[in-house]
CSV table of C-alpha atoms in Angstrom, one decimal:
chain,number,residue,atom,x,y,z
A,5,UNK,CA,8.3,41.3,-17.5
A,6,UNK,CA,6.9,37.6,-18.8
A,7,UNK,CA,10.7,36.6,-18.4
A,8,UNK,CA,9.7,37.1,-14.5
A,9,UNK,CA,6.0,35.7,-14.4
A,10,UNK,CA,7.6,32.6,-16.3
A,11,UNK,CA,10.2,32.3,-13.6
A,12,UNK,CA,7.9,33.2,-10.8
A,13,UNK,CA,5.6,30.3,-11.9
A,14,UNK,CA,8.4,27.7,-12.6
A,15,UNK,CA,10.1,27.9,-10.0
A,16,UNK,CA,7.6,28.9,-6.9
A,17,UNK,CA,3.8,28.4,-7.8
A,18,UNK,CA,4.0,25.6,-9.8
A,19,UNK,CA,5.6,23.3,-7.3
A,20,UNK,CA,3.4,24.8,-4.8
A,21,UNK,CA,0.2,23.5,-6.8
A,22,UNK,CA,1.5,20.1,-7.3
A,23,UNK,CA,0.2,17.4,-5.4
A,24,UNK,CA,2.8,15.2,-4.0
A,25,UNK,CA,2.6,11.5,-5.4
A,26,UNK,CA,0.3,8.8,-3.6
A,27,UNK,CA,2.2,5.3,-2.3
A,28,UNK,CA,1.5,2.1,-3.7
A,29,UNK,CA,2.6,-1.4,-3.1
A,30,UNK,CA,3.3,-3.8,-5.2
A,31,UNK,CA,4.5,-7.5,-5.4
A,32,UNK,CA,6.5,-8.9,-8.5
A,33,UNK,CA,5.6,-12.8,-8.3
A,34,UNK,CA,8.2,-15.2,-10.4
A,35,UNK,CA,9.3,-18.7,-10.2
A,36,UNK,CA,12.3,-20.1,-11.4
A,37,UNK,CA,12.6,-22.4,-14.2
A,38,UNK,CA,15.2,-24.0,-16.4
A,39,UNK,CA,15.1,-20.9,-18.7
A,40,UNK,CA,15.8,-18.4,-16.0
A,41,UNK,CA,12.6,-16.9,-14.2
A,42,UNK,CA,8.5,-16.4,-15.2
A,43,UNK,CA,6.6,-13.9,-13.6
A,44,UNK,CA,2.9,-13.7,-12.6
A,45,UNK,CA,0.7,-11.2,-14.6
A,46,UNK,CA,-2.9,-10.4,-14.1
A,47,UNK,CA,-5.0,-7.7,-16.0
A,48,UNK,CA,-6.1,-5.2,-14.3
A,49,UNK,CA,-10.2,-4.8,-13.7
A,50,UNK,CA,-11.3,-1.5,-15.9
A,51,UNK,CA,-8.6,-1.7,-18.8
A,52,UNK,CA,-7.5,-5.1,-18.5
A,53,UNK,CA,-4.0,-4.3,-19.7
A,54,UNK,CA,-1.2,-6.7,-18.0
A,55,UNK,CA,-0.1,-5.2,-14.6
A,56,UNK,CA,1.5,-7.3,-11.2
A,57,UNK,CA,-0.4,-7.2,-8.4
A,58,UNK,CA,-0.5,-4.1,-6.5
A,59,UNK,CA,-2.5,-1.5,-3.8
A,60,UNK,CA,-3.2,1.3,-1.0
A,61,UNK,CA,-0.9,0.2,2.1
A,62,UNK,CA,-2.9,-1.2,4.6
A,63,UNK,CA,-3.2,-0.3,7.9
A,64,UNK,CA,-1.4,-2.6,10.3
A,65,UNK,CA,0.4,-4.0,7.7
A,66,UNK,CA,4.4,-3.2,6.9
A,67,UNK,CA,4.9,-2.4,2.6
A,68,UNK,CA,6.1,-6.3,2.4
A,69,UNK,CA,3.3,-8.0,3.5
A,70,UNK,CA,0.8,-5.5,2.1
A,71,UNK,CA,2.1,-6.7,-1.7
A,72,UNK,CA,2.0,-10.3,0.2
A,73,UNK,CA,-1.7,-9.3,0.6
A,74,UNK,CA,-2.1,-7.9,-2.9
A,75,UNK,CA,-0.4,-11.1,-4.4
A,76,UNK,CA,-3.3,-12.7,-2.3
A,77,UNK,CA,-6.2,-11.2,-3.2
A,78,UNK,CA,-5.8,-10.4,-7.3
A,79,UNK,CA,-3.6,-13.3,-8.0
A,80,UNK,CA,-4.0,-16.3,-5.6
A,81,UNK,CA,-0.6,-16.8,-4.2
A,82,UNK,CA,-1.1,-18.7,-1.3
A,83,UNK,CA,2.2,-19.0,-0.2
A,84,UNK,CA,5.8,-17.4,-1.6
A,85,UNK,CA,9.1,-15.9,0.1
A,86,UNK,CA,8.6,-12.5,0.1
A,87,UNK,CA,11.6,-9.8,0.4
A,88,UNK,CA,11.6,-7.2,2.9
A,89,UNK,CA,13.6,-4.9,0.5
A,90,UNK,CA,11.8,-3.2,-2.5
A,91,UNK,CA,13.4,-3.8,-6.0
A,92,UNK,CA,12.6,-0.4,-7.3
A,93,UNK,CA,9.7,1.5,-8.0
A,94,UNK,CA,7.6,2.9,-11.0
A,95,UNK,CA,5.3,5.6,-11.4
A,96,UNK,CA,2.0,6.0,-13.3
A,97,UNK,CA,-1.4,7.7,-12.9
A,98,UNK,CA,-4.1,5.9,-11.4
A,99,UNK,CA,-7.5,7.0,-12.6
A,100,UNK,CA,-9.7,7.5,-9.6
A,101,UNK,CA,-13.6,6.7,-9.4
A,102,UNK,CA,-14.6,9.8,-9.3
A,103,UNK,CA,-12.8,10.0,-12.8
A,104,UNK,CA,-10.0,12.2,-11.7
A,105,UNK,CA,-6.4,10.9,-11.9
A,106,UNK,CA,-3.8,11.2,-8.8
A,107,UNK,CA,0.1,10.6,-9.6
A,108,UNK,CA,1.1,7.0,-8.0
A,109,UNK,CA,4.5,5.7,-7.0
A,110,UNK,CA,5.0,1.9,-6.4
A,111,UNK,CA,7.5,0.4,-4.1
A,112,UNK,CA,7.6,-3.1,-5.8
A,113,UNK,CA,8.7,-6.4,-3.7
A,114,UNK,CA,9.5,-9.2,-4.9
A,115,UNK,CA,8.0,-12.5,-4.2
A,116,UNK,CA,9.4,-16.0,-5.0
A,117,UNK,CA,5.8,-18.1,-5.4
A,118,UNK,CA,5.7,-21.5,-3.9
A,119,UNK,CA,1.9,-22.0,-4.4
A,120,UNK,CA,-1.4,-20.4,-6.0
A,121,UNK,CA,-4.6,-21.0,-5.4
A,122,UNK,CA,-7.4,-21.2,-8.1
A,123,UNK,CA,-10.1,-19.4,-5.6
A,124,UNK,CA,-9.3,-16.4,-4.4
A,125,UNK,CA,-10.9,-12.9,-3.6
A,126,UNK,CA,-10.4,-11.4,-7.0
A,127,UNK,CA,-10.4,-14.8,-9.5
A,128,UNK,CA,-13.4,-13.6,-11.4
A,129,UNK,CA,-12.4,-10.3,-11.8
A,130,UNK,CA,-9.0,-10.8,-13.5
A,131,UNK,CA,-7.0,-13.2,-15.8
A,132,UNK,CA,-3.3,-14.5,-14.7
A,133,UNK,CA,-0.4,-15.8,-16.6
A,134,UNK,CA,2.8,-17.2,-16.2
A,135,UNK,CA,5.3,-15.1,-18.9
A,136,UNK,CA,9.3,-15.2,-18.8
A,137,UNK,CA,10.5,-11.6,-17.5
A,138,UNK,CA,11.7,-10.3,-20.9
A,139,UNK,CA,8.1,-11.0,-22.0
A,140,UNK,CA,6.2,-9.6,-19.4
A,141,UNK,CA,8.9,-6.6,-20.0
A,142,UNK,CA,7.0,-5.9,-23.0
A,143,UNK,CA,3.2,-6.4,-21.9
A,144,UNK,CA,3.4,-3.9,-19.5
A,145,UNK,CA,2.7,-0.5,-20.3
A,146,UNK,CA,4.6,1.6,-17.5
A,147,UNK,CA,8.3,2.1,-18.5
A,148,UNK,CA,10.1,1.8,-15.1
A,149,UNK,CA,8.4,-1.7,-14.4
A,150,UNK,CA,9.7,-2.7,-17.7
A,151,UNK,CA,13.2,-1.5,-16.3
A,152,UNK,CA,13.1,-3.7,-13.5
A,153,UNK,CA,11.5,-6.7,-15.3
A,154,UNK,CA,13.9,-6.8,-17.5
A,155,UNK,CA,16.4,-6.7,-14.6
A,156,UNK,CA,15.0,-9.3,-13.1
């Protein structure tokens, strides 16, 4: 009889009660250099681990030039080539204001930087620094953006 209940819950109520994962955007900001590429971390504003830029889609807005936006607003990138095809994605649990967390998924784009700006929306709020990839690979804490840092 549990044997049943167990299966019952496994594989039909539990699915049922999971919520489906909320879409982020993201975009990976680098510049070349001689030693191959940096890329562009900022902390984030509650825990102030190292993250890339990131966000809700906004409406109007295709996934590209959302994380365009995003690049914008936390990191002051005024101008950089952005891709229109996602590099990956990674998947973490964003805590919520209301204290609850809500499974994320995060298409991430990449962006080559041409130009940043020392005023923008978000420059009090948050710290930035240039790190080569394999660096920022290990500064960040969610495992499948270490993946594609490190691909990077």
């Amino acid at each position: 009889m549990s044997f049943l209940l167990k299966k019952a819950w496994d594989d039909f109520l539990c699915p049922m009660l999971q919520r489906p994962k909320r879409l982020q955007v993201a975009a990976l900001c680098y510049r070349r250099t001689d030693s191959g590429k940096d890329v562009l971390l900022i902390t984030s504003r509650d825990t102030r681990r190292w993250i890339i830029p990131k966000g809700w889609p906004i409406k109007g807005m295709d996934a590209p030039q959302a994380a365009m936006q995003e690049a914008w607003e936390e990191a002051g990138v005024s101008k950089g080539h952005g891709s229109t095809q996602s590099i990956g994605s990674y998947c973490y649990d964003k805590r919520m204001a209301t204290g609850w967390t809500v499974p994320v998924e995060t298409l991430v784009f990449p962006v080559d930087v041409q130009s940043l700006k020392d005023d923008f929306p978000e420059a009090n709020e948050r710290d930035r620094k240039w790190v080569p990839a394999a660096e920022a690979a290990n500064l960040v804490h969610e495992p499948e953006l270490r993946d594609i840092l490190r691909d990077l």
